[in-house]
Coordinates of C-alpha atoms in Angstrom, one line a residue:
Chain A
M12 CA 8.7 52.2 -172.5
T13 CA 10.2 55.8 -174.2
R14 CA 13.4 56.9 -172.7
A15 CA 11.7 60.0 -171.5
R16 CA 9.5 57.7 -169.3
F17 CA 12.7 55.6 -168.4
V18 CA 15.1 58.7 -167.0
A19 CA 11.7 59.8 -165.2
R20 CA 11.1 55.5 -164.0
A21 CA 14.8 56.2 -162.7
L22 CA 14.5 59.6 -160.7
A23 CA 11.4 58.3 -159.2
P24 CA 12.6 55.9 -156.7
A25 CA 16.0 57.7 -156.8
M26 CA 14.2 60.1 -154.4
G27 CA 13.5 57.5 -152.1
L28 CA 16.7 57.4 -151.6
V29 CA 17.4 61.3 -150.7
A30 CA 14.1 62.0 -149.2
V31 CA 15.6 63.6 -146.2
P32 CA 19.2 63.2 -146.2
A33 CA 19.5 66.7 -144.3
A34 CA 16.5 65.8 -141.6
A35 CA 18.8 62.4 -141.0
H36 CA 22.2 64.3 -140.0
T37 CA 23.2 64.5 -136.6
G38 CA 26.5 65.3 -135.1
T39 CA 29.0 67.4 -136.9
G40 CA 27.0 66.9 -140.1
L41 CA 27.0 65.3 -143.9
A42 CA 30.2 67.1 -144.8
G43 CA 32.2 64.3 -145.4
G44 CA 29.3 62.1 -146.5
F45 CA 27.0 62.3 -148.6
V46 CA 27.3 66.0 -149.8
S47 CA 31.3 65.0 -150.3
G48 CA 30.1 61.7 -151.9
F49 CA 27.4 63.3 -153.5
A50 CA 30.7 65.9 -155.3
H51 CA 32.7 63.8 -155.9
P52 CA 31.9 62.3 -159.4
L53 CA 30.5 65.9 -160.2
S54 CA 33.5 68.0 -159.3
G55 CA 36.3 65.8 -161.5
P56 CA 35.7 66.6 -165.2
D57 CA 37.1 63.0 -166.0
H58 CA 34.5 60.9 -163.9
L59 CA 31.6 63.5 -164.7
L60 CA 32.0 62.9 -168.8
A61 CA 32.9 59.2 -168.6
M62 CA 29.4 58.8 -166.2
V63 CA 27.2 60.8 -168.9
S64 CA 29.1 59.4 -171.8
V65 CA 28.6 55.4 -170.5
G66 CA 24.9 56.5 -170.4
L67 CA 24.7 58.4 -173.1
W68 CA 26.6 55.1 -175.5
G69 CA 23.8 53.0 -173.7
A70 CA 20.9 54.8 -175.3
F71 CA 22.5 55.1 -178.6
L72 CA 22.9 51.6 -178.5
G73 CA 19.3 50.9 -177.6
R74 CA 17.8 48.0 -175.4
P75 CA 19.5 46.4 -173.9
L76 CA 22.5 48.3 -172.8
V77 CA 20.1 51.3 -172.9
Y78 CA 19.5 49.5 -168.7
A79 CA 22.4 47.5 -168.5
L80 CA 25.3 49.4 -168.9
P81 CA 24.1 51.9 -165.5
V82 CA 23.5 48.3 -164.0
V83 CA 27.2 47.1 -165.2
F84 CA 29.1 50.1 -164.4
P85 CA 27.7 50.4 -160.1
M86 CA 28.6 46.3 -160.0
M87 CA 32.1 46.7 -161.6
M88 CA 32.4 50.1 -159.9
V89 CA 32.4 48.7 -156.8
A90 CA 35.2 46.3 -157.2
G91 CA 37.2 48.9 -158.0
A92 CA 36.2 50.4 -155.0
V93 CA 37.0 47.5 -152.9
V94 CA 40.9 47.2 -154.2
G95 CA 40.9 50.8 -153.1
M96 CA 39.4 50.6 -149.9
A97 CA 41.9 47.6 -149.6
G98 CA 45.0 50.1 -149.7
I99 CA 45.8 47.6 -152.7
A100 CA 48.4 49.6 -155.4
I101 CA 46.6 49.6 -159.0
P102 CA 49.3 51.5 -161.1
S103 CA 47.7 53.7 -164.0
T104 CA 44.0 53.6 -162.6
E105 CA 44.5 57.7 -163.3
I106 CA 45.4 56.7 -167.1
G107 CA 42.3 54.5 -167.3
I108 CA 39.5 57.4 -166.1
K109 CA 41.2 59.3 -168.4
L110 CA 41.3 56.8 -171.3
S111 CA 37.8 56.0 -170.8
V112 CA 36.4 59.5 -171.6
M113 CA 38.7 59.7 -174.9
V114 CA 37.0 55.9 -175.2
L115 CA 33.6 56.4 -174.4
G116 CA 33.7 59.5 -176.2
G117 CA 34.6 57.8 -179.2
C118 CA 32.8 54.8 -179.3
I119 CA 29.7 57.7 -179.1
A120 CA 31.1 59.9 -181.9
L121 CA 32.1 56.8 -184.1
A122 CA 28.4 55.2 -183.7
L123 CA 30.0 52.4 -182.7
R124 CA 27.9 49.2 -182.3
A125 CA 29.3 47.1 -180.5
P126 CA 28.4 43.5 -179.3
V127 CA 26.3 43.5 -175.5
W128 CA 29.8 41.7 -174.7
I129 CA 32.1 43.8 -175.6
A130 CA 29.9 47.3 -174.8
A131 CA 29.8 45.8 -171.6
S132 CA 33.5 44.7 -170.8
I133 CA 34.6 48.1 -172.2
V134 CA 32.2 49.8 -169.3
A135 CA 32.8 47.0 -166.6
V136 CA 37.3 48.0 -167.0
F137 CA 36.7 51.4 -167.3
A138 CA 34.1 51.3 -164.2
I139 CA 37.1 49.6 -162.5
C140 CA 39.3 52.4 -162.7
H141 CA 36.6 55.3 -162.0
G142 CA 36.1 52.9 -158.7
Y143 CA 39.2 52.2 -157.4
A144 CA 39.4 56.0 -156.7
H145 CA 36.1 56.8 -155.1
G146 CA 36.9 53.6 -152.8
R147 CA 40.4 55.0 -151.6
E148 CA 38.8 58.1 -150.5
L149 CA 35.9 56.1 -148.7
P150 CA 36.9 54.8 -145.5
S151 CA 38.3 58.0 -144.7
A152 CA 35.1 59.7 -145.0
A153 CA 33.4 61.0 -141.8
D154 CA 30.4 59.2 -143.1
P155 CA 31.5 56.7 -144.9
M156 CA 27.7 55.1 -145.9
G157 CA 26.9 59.0 -146.7
Y158 CA 29.8 59.3 -148.8
S159 CA 29.2 55.6 -150.4
V160 CA 25.4 56.6 -151.2
G161 CA 26.2 60.0 -152.6
F162 CA 28.8 58.8 -155.2
V163 CA 27.0 55.8 -156.2
L164 CA 23.7 58.5 -156.5
A165 CA 25.8 61.0 -158.6
T166 CA 27.2 58.3 -161.0
G167 CA 23.8 56.6 -160.9
L168 CA 21.9 60.3 -161.8
L169 CA 24.8 61.7 -164.6
H170 CA 23.9 57.8 -166.2
V171 CA 20.4 58.9 -166.7
A172 CA 21.3 62.3 -167.5
G173 CA 23.6 60.5 -170.8
I174 CA 20.5 58.9 -171.9
A175 CA 18.7 61.7 -171.3
L176 CA 21.0 63.5 -173.3
G177 CA 20.3 60.0 -176.3
S178 CA 17.0 60.3 -176.3
L179 CA 17.9 63.6 -178.2
E180 CA 18.8 61.2 -181.1
A181 CA 15.2 60.7 -181.7
R182 CA 14.9 64.5 -183.3
R183 CA 15.7 65.8 -186.0
G184 CA 19.4 66.5 -186.6
G185 CA 20.3 64.6 -183.2
T186 CA 22.5 62.1 -184.4
P187 CA 24.8 64.0 -186.2
A188 CA 24.6 66.6 -182.7
I189 CA 25.0 63.5 -180.4
R190 CA 28.2 62.2 -182.6
L191 CA 29.9 65.6 -182.4
A192 CA 29.8 65.8 -178.5
G193 CA 31.1 62.1 -178.0
G194 CA 33.8 63.5 -180.6
A195 CA 34.3 66.9 -178.3
I196 CA 34.2 64.2 -175.2
A197 CA 36.7 62.4 -177.1
A198 CA 39.0 65.2 -177.8
I199 CA 38.8 66.9 -173.9
G200 CA 39.7 62.7 -172.9
G201 CA 42.7 62.6 -175.1
V202 CA 43.9 65.8 -173.3
F203 CA 43.3 65.0 -170.7
L204 CA 45.2 61.4 -171.2
L205 CA 48.1 63.3 -172.1
G206 CA 47.9 65.2 -169.0
A207 CA 48.4 62.4 -167.2
V208 CA 50.7 60.5 -169.6
M209 CA 53.5 63.8 -169.8
R210 CA 52.9 64.2 -165.5
Chain B
M225 CA 41.1 66.9 -160.7
L226 CA 42.0 69.8 -158.4
V227 CA 39.0 70.7 -157.7
R228 CA 37.6 67.8 -156.6
F229 CA 40.9 67.2 -154.3
A230 CA 40.2 70.4 -153.2
L231 CA 36.2 69.7 -152.8
T232 CA 37.3 66.3 -150.8
T233 CA 39.8 67.7 -148.5
F234 CA 37.7 70.7 -148.2
A235 CA 35.2 68.6 -146.6
L236 CA 36.8 65.9 -144.9
V237 CA 38.8 69.2 -143.3
G238 CA 35.2 70.3 -142.4
A239 CA 34.3 67.3 -141.1
T240 CA 37.6 65.6 -139.7
A241 CA 38.6 68.9 -137.7
A242 CA 37.5 67.3 -134.7
L243 CA 38.9 64.5 -135.2
A244 CA 42.7 65.6 -134.5
H245 CA 42.6 65.1 -130.5
D246 CA 43.6 67.3 -128.2
F247 CA 44.2 66.2 -124.5
W248 CA 44.2 68.2 -121.7
L249 CA 43.5 68.8 -117.6
Q250 CA 40.3 69.2 -116.6
P251 CA 39.7 70.5 -112.9
V252 CA 36.6 70.4 -111.8
R253 CA 36.9 74.1 -110.6
W254 CA 39.3 76.3 -111.8
R255 CA 39.4 78.3 -108.5
L256 CA 40.3 75.8 -105.6
D257 CA 39.5 76.4 -101.7
P258 CA 42.8 75.8 -99.7
Q259 CA 43.3 72.6 -97.8
R260 CA 40.3 71.4 -100.1
R261 CA 40.7 68.3 -102.3
A262 CA 39.0 69.0 -105.7
G263 CA 38.6 66.4 -109.0
L264 CA 40.4 66.5 -112.1
T265 CA 39.9 64.7 -115.4
L266 CA 42.2 64.0 -118.1
Q267 CA 39.8 64.9 -121.1
V268 CA 40.8 64.1 -125.1
G269 CA 38.3 65.3 -127.9
H270 CA 36.1 68.4 -128.7
G271 CA 32.6 68.8 -129.5
S272 CA 30.5 65.6 -129.6
Y273 CA 34.4 63.2 -129.1
R274 CA 35.2 65.1 -126.1
Q275 CA 35.7 62.3 -123.1
R276 CA 37.7 61.3 -120.5
S277 CA 41.0 60.0 -121.7
P278 CA 41.4 56.1 -120.9
I279 CA 45.1 56.5 -120.6
S280 CA 46.1 54.2 -117.9
A281 CA 48.0 55.1 -115.2
S282 CA 51.3 53.0 -116.5
R283 CA 51.7 55.6 -119.4
I284 CA 52.3 58.8 -116.7
L285 CA 55.5 59.6 -117.3
A286 CA 55.3 62.4 -114.3
F287 CA 52.7 64.9 -113.0
Y288 CA 53.7 67.3 -110.5
G289 CA 52.3 71.2 -109.4
V290 CA 54.4 74.1 -109.0
T291 CA 53.5 76.1 -106.6
P292 CA 53.8 80.3 -106.7
D293 CA 57.3 79.7 -105.4
G294 CA 58.4 77.9 -107.8
R295 CA 58.5 74.0 -106.0
R296 CA 57.4 70.9 -107.9
V297 CA 55.8 69.0 -106.2
D298 CA 55.0 65.1 -106.9
L299 CA 51.0 64.5 -107.4
R300 CA 51.5 61.1 -108.6
K301 CA 50.1 59.6 -106.3
Q302 CA 47.2 61.8 -106.5
L303 CA 46.6 59.9 -110.0
H304 CA 44.0 57.5 -110.1
P305 CA 42.6 57.4 -113.8
G306 CA 39.7 55.8 -115.0
A307 CA 38.0 56.1 -111.2
T308 CA 34.4 56.7 -111.4
A309 CA 33.9 60.6 -110.4
D310 CA 37.3 61.4 -112.1
D311 CA 40.8 61.1 -113.3
A312 CA 43.1 62.9 -109.6
T313 CA 42.6 64.5 -106.9
V314 CA 44.6 67.8 -106.2
S315 CA 44.8 69.6 -103.0
F316 CA 47.1 72.6 -102.0
G317 CA 47.0 74.3 -99.0
R318 CA 49.0 77.9 -99.1
P319 CA 46.5 80.4 -101.6
G320 CA 48.1 81.2 -105.0
T321 CA 48.5 80.7 -109.1
Y322 CA 50.0 76.4 -109.2
V323 CA 50.4 75.2 -112.9
L324 CA 50.1 71.4 -112.7
A325 CA 52.0 69.4 -115.4
L326 CA 51.3 65.9 -117.0
E327 CA 53.6 64.2 -119.5
T328 CA 52.9 60.5 -121.0
D329 CA 55.5 58.5 -122.6
N330 CA 55.0 58.1 -126.8
R331 CA 53.8 54.7 -126.8
A332 CA 50.5 55.5 -128.1
E333 CA 50.2 54.6 -132.2
S334 CA 48.3 55.9 -134.7
H335 CA 48.0 54.6 -138.1
L336 CA 45.6 56.1 -140.4
P337 CA 45.1 55.9 -143.9
A338 CA 46.9 58.3 -146.6
I339 CA 44.3 60.5 -147.4
R340 CA 43.0 60.8 -143.2
F341 CA 46.8 61.2 -142.6
N342 CA 46.9 64.4 -145.0
D343 CA 44.4 65.6 -143.8
Y344 CA 45.4 64.7 -140.1
L345 CA 49.4 66.7 -140.5
K346 CA 47.0 69.6 -143.1
V347 CA 44.5 70.6 -140.4
E348 CA 46.8 70.6 -137.4
G349 CA 50.0 72.8 -139.6
L350 CA 52.7 70.0 -139.5
T351 CA 53.9 71.7 -143.1
P352 CA 56.8 69.6 -142.1
A353 CA 55.9 66.4 -142.4
I354 CA 53.9 67.1 -145.3
E355 CA 56.6 68.2 -147.2
L356 CA 59.2 65.9 -146.1
R357 CA 55.9 63.6 -147.1
A358 CA 56.2 64.5 -150.7
R359 CA 60.1 64.9 -150.8
N360 CA 59.8 61.3 -150.1
G361 CA 57.1 59.9 -152.3
R362 CA 55.0 58.7 -149.6
T363 CA 52.2 61.4 -149.7
D364 CA 50.1 58.2 -150.9
T365 CA 50.8 55.5 -148.3
D366 CA 49.7 55.8 -144.9
G367 CA 50.8 57.6 -142.0
A368 CA 52.1 55.9 -138.4
E369 CA 52.6 57.7 -135.6
N370 CA 54.0 57.2 -132.0
Y371 CA 52.6 59.9 -129.6
S372 CA 52.9 61.5 -126.4
R373 CA 51.1 64.0 -124.4
H374 CA 52.2 67.0 -122.9
A375 CA 49.8 68.9 -120.7
K376 CA 49.5 72.1 -118.3
A377 CA 47.1 73.4 -116.5
I378 CA 46.6 76.7 -113.9
V379 CA 44.7 76.6 -111.2
Q380 CA 44.3 79.0 -108.7
V381 CA 43.7 78.8 -104.8
G382 CA 42.2 82.1 -103.0
P383 CA 42.6 85.3 -104.8
V384 CA 44.7 86.2 -107.9
D385 CA 48.0 88.3 -107.0
P386 CA 49.4 89.5 -109.8
R387 CA 53.5 89.0 -108.9
G388 CA 53.1 86.0 -108.1
Q389 CA 51.8 84.5 -111.9
V390 CA 56.1 83.9 -113.1
Q391 CA 55.6 80.0 -112.7
I392 CA 53.0 80.6 -115.4
T393 CA 55.1 82.4 -117.8
R394 CA 57.9 80.2 -117.1
P395 CA 59.3 77.0 -119.0
L396 CA 59.2 74.2 -117.3
G397 CA 61.0 72.0 -119.9
L398 CA 58.3 69.3 -121.7
S399 CA 59.0 68.1 -124.8
L400 CA 56.7 70.2 -126.1
E401 CA 56.0 73.1 -124.0
I402 CA 53.0 76.5 -124.3
V403 CA 54.3 79.4 -122.3
P404 CA 52.4 82.4 -122.0
E405 CA 54.3 86.1 -121.4
S406 CA 52.0 87.2 -119.6
S407 CA 49.5 85.6 -116.9
P408 CA 45.8 85.0 -118.4
L409 CA 44.5 85.5 -114.5
T410 CA 45.9 89.1 -114.1
R411 CA 44.3 91.1 -117.1
P412 CA 41.3 88.8 -118.1
G413 CA 39.5 89.8 -121.2
G414 CA 41.9 92.8 -121.7
G415 CA 45.1 92.7 -124.4
T416 CA 46.5 90.1 -125.8
L417 CA 48.4 87.2 -124.5
P418 CA 51.6 86.0 -126.6
V419 CA 52.2 82.7 -126.1
R420 CA 55.9 81.1 -126.9
I421 CA 56.3 77.7 -128.1
F422 CA 59.2 75.5 -126.8
Y423 CA 60.3 72.3 -128.5
R424 CA 63.1 70.2 -126.8
G425 CA 63.9 73.1 -125.4
R426 CA 64.2 75.8 -128.3
L427 CA 61.4 78.1 -130.0
L428 CA 59.0 76.5 -132.5
P429 CA 58.3 79.0 -135.4
G430 CA 55.8 77.7 -137.8
A431 CA 53.7 75.5 -135.3
L432 CA 50.2 76.1 -135.5
V433 CA 48.4 76.3 -131.9
K434 CA 44.4 77.1 -131.2
L435 CA 42.9 78.7 -128.9
T436 CA 39.2 76.7 -127.9
N437 CA 36.3 77.9 -125.5
L438 CA 36.1 74.4 -123.7
D439 CA 32.5 75.6 -123.1
H440 CA 32.1 74.9 -127.1
D441 CA 35.0 73.4 -128.2
A442 CA 33.5 71.6 -131.3
E443 CA 36.2 74.1 -133.3
P444 CA 38.6 76.8 -131.6
I445 CA 38.1 80.6 -131.4
E446 CA 41.4 81.7 -132.9
V447 CA 44.2 79.7 -134.4
H448 CA 47.8 81.4 -135.1
R449 CA 50.9 79.9 -136.3
T450 CA 54.3 81.1 -134.2
D451 CA 55.8 83.4 -135.9
A452 CA 60.0 83.7 -136.1
R453 CA 60.8 83.4 -133.0
G454 CA 58.3 80.7 -132.0
R455 CA 55.8 83.5 -130.6
A456 CA 51.8 83.4 -131.5
I457 CA 49.8 86.3 -130.2
F458 CA 46.0 85.6 -129.4
A459 CA 43.4 88.1 -128.1
M460 CA 43.2 88.3 -124.3
P461 CA 40.6 85.4 -123.4
G462 CA 37.2 86.5 -121.2
R463 CA 35.5 85.1 -118.5
G464 CA 35.5 80.7 -119.4
A465 CA 37.6 77.9 -119.6
W466 CA 39.7 77.8 -122.1
L467 CA 42.3 75.5 -123.9
L468 CA 45.3 76.2 -125.5
N469 CA 47.0 73.5 -127.5
V470 CA 49.7 73.0 -130.5
I471 CA 51.0 69.6 -132.2
W472 CA 54.4 69.4 -133.6
T473 CA 56.3 65.9 -135.1
R474 CA 59.3 65.2 -136.3
P475 CA 59.8 61.7 -138.3
R476 CA 61.9 58.9 -137.1
P477 CA 64.1 56.7 -138.3
R478 CA 64.3 54.7 -141.0
T479 CA 64.3 51.4 -138.8
S480 CA 61.6 52.4 -136.6
L481 CA 58.1 50.6 -137.0
T482 CA 56.3 54.1 -137.6
D483 CA 57.3 57.2 -139.4
F484 CA 57.2 60.1 -137.2
E485 CA 57.2 60.8 -133.6
T486 CA 54.1 63.5 -132.5
D487 CA 53.8 65.6 -129.2
F488 CA 50.4 66.7 -128.6
S489 CA 51.3 70.1 -126.0
S490 CA 47.9 71.7 -123.7
L491 CA 47.5 74.7 -121.4
S492 CA 44.5 74.9 -120.1
F493 CA 43.3 77.8 -117.3
G494 CA 39.9 79.2 -116.8
V495 CA 39.2 83.0 -116.1
S496 CA 36.9 85.0 -113.8
E497 CA 36.4 87.9 -114.1
Chain C
M222 CA 29.5 59.7 -137.7
R223 CA 27.0 56.2 -139.3
D224 CA 23.7 57.9 -139.8
P225 CA 21.4 55.3 -138.8
G226 CA 18.3 57.9 -140.3
L227 CA 20.3 57.3 -143.9
L228 CA 20.4 53.3 -143.3
V229 CA 16.4 53.6 -142.3
M230 CA 16.2 55.1 -145.7
L231 CA 18.1 52.5 -148.1
L232 CA 15.7 50.2 -146.4
A233 CA 13.0 51.9 -147.0
T234 CA 13.6 52.6 -151.0
G235 CA 14.8 48.9 -150.9
A236 CA 11.0 47.8 -149.7
G237 CA 9.8 50.3 -151.9
L238 CA 10.7 48.9 -155.0
V239 CA 10.3 45.3 -153.7
L240 CA 6.6 46.3 -153.1
G241 CA 5.8 48.7 -155.9
P242 CA 5.3 45.9 -158.7
Q243 CA 2.6 44.4 -156.9
R244 CA -1.0 44.5 -156.7
W245 CA -2.0 47.8 -154.5
K246 CA -3.2 45.2 -151.5
A247 CA -0.2 43.8 -151.1
T248 CA 1.8 47.1 -151.8
L249 CA -0.7 48.6 -149.6
A250 CA 0.1 44.9 -147.3
G251 CA 4.0 45.0 -147.5
A252 CA 4.0 49.1 -146.4
S253 CA 2.0 48.5 -143.6
A254 CA 4.0 45.4 -142.3
S255 CA 6.7 47.4 -142.6
I256 CA 5.7 50.5 -140.4
L257 CA 4.2 47.6 -138.0
A258 CA 7.4 45.4 -137.8
M259 CA 9.4 48.4 -136.7
L260 CA 7.3 50.5 -134.2
A261 CA 7.3 46.8 -133.1
T262 CA 11.2 46.6 -132.9
L263 CA 11.7 49.9 -130.9
A264 CA 8.7 48.5 -128.4
F265 CA 9.7 45.8 -127.2
V266 CA 13.0 44.6 -128.6
V267 CA 16.2 45.3 -126.3
A268 CA 19.3 47.3 -128.1
L269 CA 20.8 44.7 -129.6
P270 CA 25.0 45.2 -130.7
A271 CA 25.1 47.7 -133.4
D272 CA 27.5 45.9 -135.6
I273 CA 24.7 43.2 -135.9
V274 CA 22.1 44.8 -136.7
W275 CA 23.5 47.0 -138.8
S276 CA 25.6 44.4 -140.0
V277 CA 22.0 41.7 -140.7
A278 CA 20.7 45.6 -142.3
W279 CA 23.4 45.8 -145.7
A280 CA 22.6 42.1 -146.0
V281 CA 18.1 42.6 -146.0
V282 CA 19.7 46.0 -148.5
A283 CA 21.4 43.6 -150.2
A284 CA 18.3 40.7 -150.5
M285 CA 16.0 43.5 -151.8
A286 CA 18.2 45.1 -154.6
I287 CA 18.4 41.1 -155.5
A288 CA 14.9 40.4 -155.2
T289 CA 14.2 43.3 -157.9
W290 CA 15.7 41.5 -160.6
L291 CA 14.2 38.2 -160.0
P292 CA 10.9 37.5 -161.6
R293 CA 7.7 36.4 -161.3
L294 CA 8.3 37.2 -157.6
G295 CA 4.7 36.8 -156.4
A296 CA 3.5 38.8 -152.7
A297 CA 4.7 36.6 -150.2
L298 CA 8.8 37.5 -150.4
P299 CA 8.3 41.3 -151.2
V300 CA 6.0 42.1 -147.9
A301 CA 8.6 39.6 -146.3
L302 CA 11.2 41.1 -147.2
A303 CA 9.6 44.4 -146.1
C304 CA 9.1 43.7 -143.0
S305 CA 12.2 42.8 -142.5
A306 CA 13.3 46.0 -143.6
G307 CA 11.1 47.6 -141.1
A308 CA 12.5 45.4 -138.3
V309 CA 15.6 46.3 -139.1
G310 CA 15.3 49.4 -139.2
G311 CA 13.3 49.2 -135.7
G312 CA 16.9 48.6 -134.3
L313 CA 19.5 50.5 -136.2
S314 CA 16.6 54.0 -134.7
A315 CA 16.5 51.8 -131.1
T316 CA 19.5 54.1 -129.8
V317 CA 17.7 57.4 -131.5
P318 CA 16.0 60.1 -129.4
N319 CA 13.8 60.9 -131.9
Q320 CA 12.2 57.5 -133.2
L321 CA 9.1 58.4 -134.5
L322 CA 10.8 60.6 -137.1
F323 CA 12.9 57.5 -138.4
V324 CA 9.4 55.4 -138.7
A325 CA 8.3 58.9 -140.8
I326 CA 11.2 58.3 -142.7
L327 CA 10.7 54.7 -143.4
A328 CA 7.3 55.2 -143.9
L329 CA 7.9 57.8 -146.4
S330 CA 10.9 56.2 -148.7
T331 CA 8.6 53.2 -148.8
V332 CA 5.8 54.9 -150.3
M333 CA 7.5 56.8 -152.4
T334 CA 9.9 54.5 -153.4
A335 CA 6.7 52.8 -154.2
G336 CA 4.9 54.7 -156.5
G337 CA 7.7 55.5 -158.3
A338 CA 7.9 51.7 -158.9
R339 CA 4.0 50.8 -159.5
R340 CA 3.2 52.3 -162.7
D341 CA 4.8 49.3 -165.2
W342 CA 7.4 46.7 -164.5
A343 CA 9.6 49.0 -165.8
L344 CA 13.5 48.3 -165.8
A345 CA 14.1 51.9 -163.7
P346 CA 13.4 50.4 -160.8
K347 CA 16.6 47.5 -161.9
V348 CA 18.5 50.6 -162.8
V349 CA 17.8 52.0 -158.8
A350 CA 18.4 48.1 -157.7
G351 CA 21.8 48.0 -159.3
W352 CA 22.5 51.4 -157.0
L353 CA 21.6 49.9 -154.2
L354 CA 23.3 47.0 -154.0
A355 CA 26.7 48.7 -154.9
I356 CA 25.9 50.4 -151.9
A357 CA 25.0 47.7 -149.2
A358 CA 28.4 46.1 -151.1
L359 CA 31.0 48.7 -150.6
N360 CA 29.4 49.2 -146.8
A361 CA 29.2 45.6 -145.9
T362 CA 33.1 45.6 -147.5
L363 CA 34.2 47.9 -145.2
T364 CA 33.1 46.3 -142.1
V365 CA 34.9 44.0 -143.0
L366 CA 38.4 45.3 -143.6
P367 CA 41.4 46.7 -140.9
V368 CA 40.7 50.1 -142.2
T369 CA 39.6 52.8 -139.4
P370 CA 36.3 54.2 -140.8
G371 CA 36.3 57.8 -141.0
Y372 CA 33.5 58.1 -138.1
L373 CA 35.9 56.2 -135.6
P374 CA 38.2 59.0 -134.4
D375 CA 41.8 59.0 -134.1
H376 CA 44.6 60.3 -131.3
M377 CA 42.4 59.3 -128.6
E378 CA 44.8 57.9 -126.0

């Protein structure tokens, strides 16, 4: 199946997840629930770039990682979120998040074709850091379920967006463009990391 | 990072504004008939969370009424929190304006995750507590408080006598107290309602005071912070049931099991034009 | 607040994911069974403790997500899971005033998801199943952790 069809296939069932969230809300509304959760990965450039990079790198690596990475990431994100929800302090997760942007961007820029287990491991470690950040906020959301649906869905859709961008590889000049984008992401990640370390 | 935090905080503020729960006295009627017993409930929460307070009688330290001539009448025996119809019944023989007051002990505890505790401090305007946590590097730690309630209500027996309102404008000595400078019963809907906030006997600057219409109480209609003289000025409310409330907190000793001791204060009244 | 409508939608999405790749008769049977199970639960079952119903619901969501990844699923298991989803959906909706709306949510989401997962045995539904499993795991964990969830009010004494 082509990547474009994969994107369409992933989006169609995902639409079932958001069929009627507005109609489903009662009481005080979705603020603090689905909308907050959905906005969380989108509102932080570090989260956003890292998620897109997971999809983009997966698309670049091809089968099976184009499908495996968007599955590994949410699973390990849950592990990190559970640690965050339990209030267990993990130092330097913020640095881990910034590092993820730099490393994933660098992998794309360098066209790094890692073995499946290495690519999955890299993504898994970073997913724990990202999940931890979400998990710290989850229990206090007015609607934790809506919040979790929101940020998992937003994360998944960002992966799909990255895969869709990765489909540009097949076009003329696509690979250099993707590698350039990866380089830009890595550079931005470096700036983030420097800021986090200097703080 | 700042945008994400702001967005999340804004969303949480929007969702949790109703979760910082006020406590007040709610008579069945704000205007009582002389000699006739009238019920009163202890209310907590706003909007969809509003309910009768589950507080037990053993935690109530004082419940009394201040008569038009300034006498205090102990009403503790009229308390029956948790009864089917109401939590207390009061009756007053003489016409006039009465102030009811109730105070609890501080054995209630609240334990919240860091993000929720910080949000609660922000929504309730407890800026000194936010700054203290930041100075001590404890912004990311969970927050624990002991808290107590200090509630007043104004009830009217018979017609309003503009000359008999002094018990409203005089502090009663509650730990945290809202004291109007003029009676809301004498000039409904006209002019302003200045109030002073007293904390442990002294005027309290920087406190966030809210005015809520109890008939539509999901959100306050007016919010002001007290000035350097502990004063906040509201538009005089018109017809309806109203609630003024304020919260203040102070740090507890390091050896305590909780971090802060918080006082919730309210003044409820009904205005008929 | 805990929004039963959203969880009903998740149940329906899981049902659609397991039903979609089946033959159209099995898909139709499963979707119908799910809706009928929900209606039957609403009609005949007395309201059960909410915490139990919610926990069972998350278990069913997780089971459907895992089932999506299983090879050679057959028709019986997806139909049974869809039926369970409908029954639990009915349990969740027992106390809401607009129960038919929740039945509609279940039906609509099941059909939409099944339609999206139907074309060929593609891996996209497996990715979405991963999301469902993540959501179920998060919410199931929240019920066992000693934290005050955001939907429970504070300072209520």
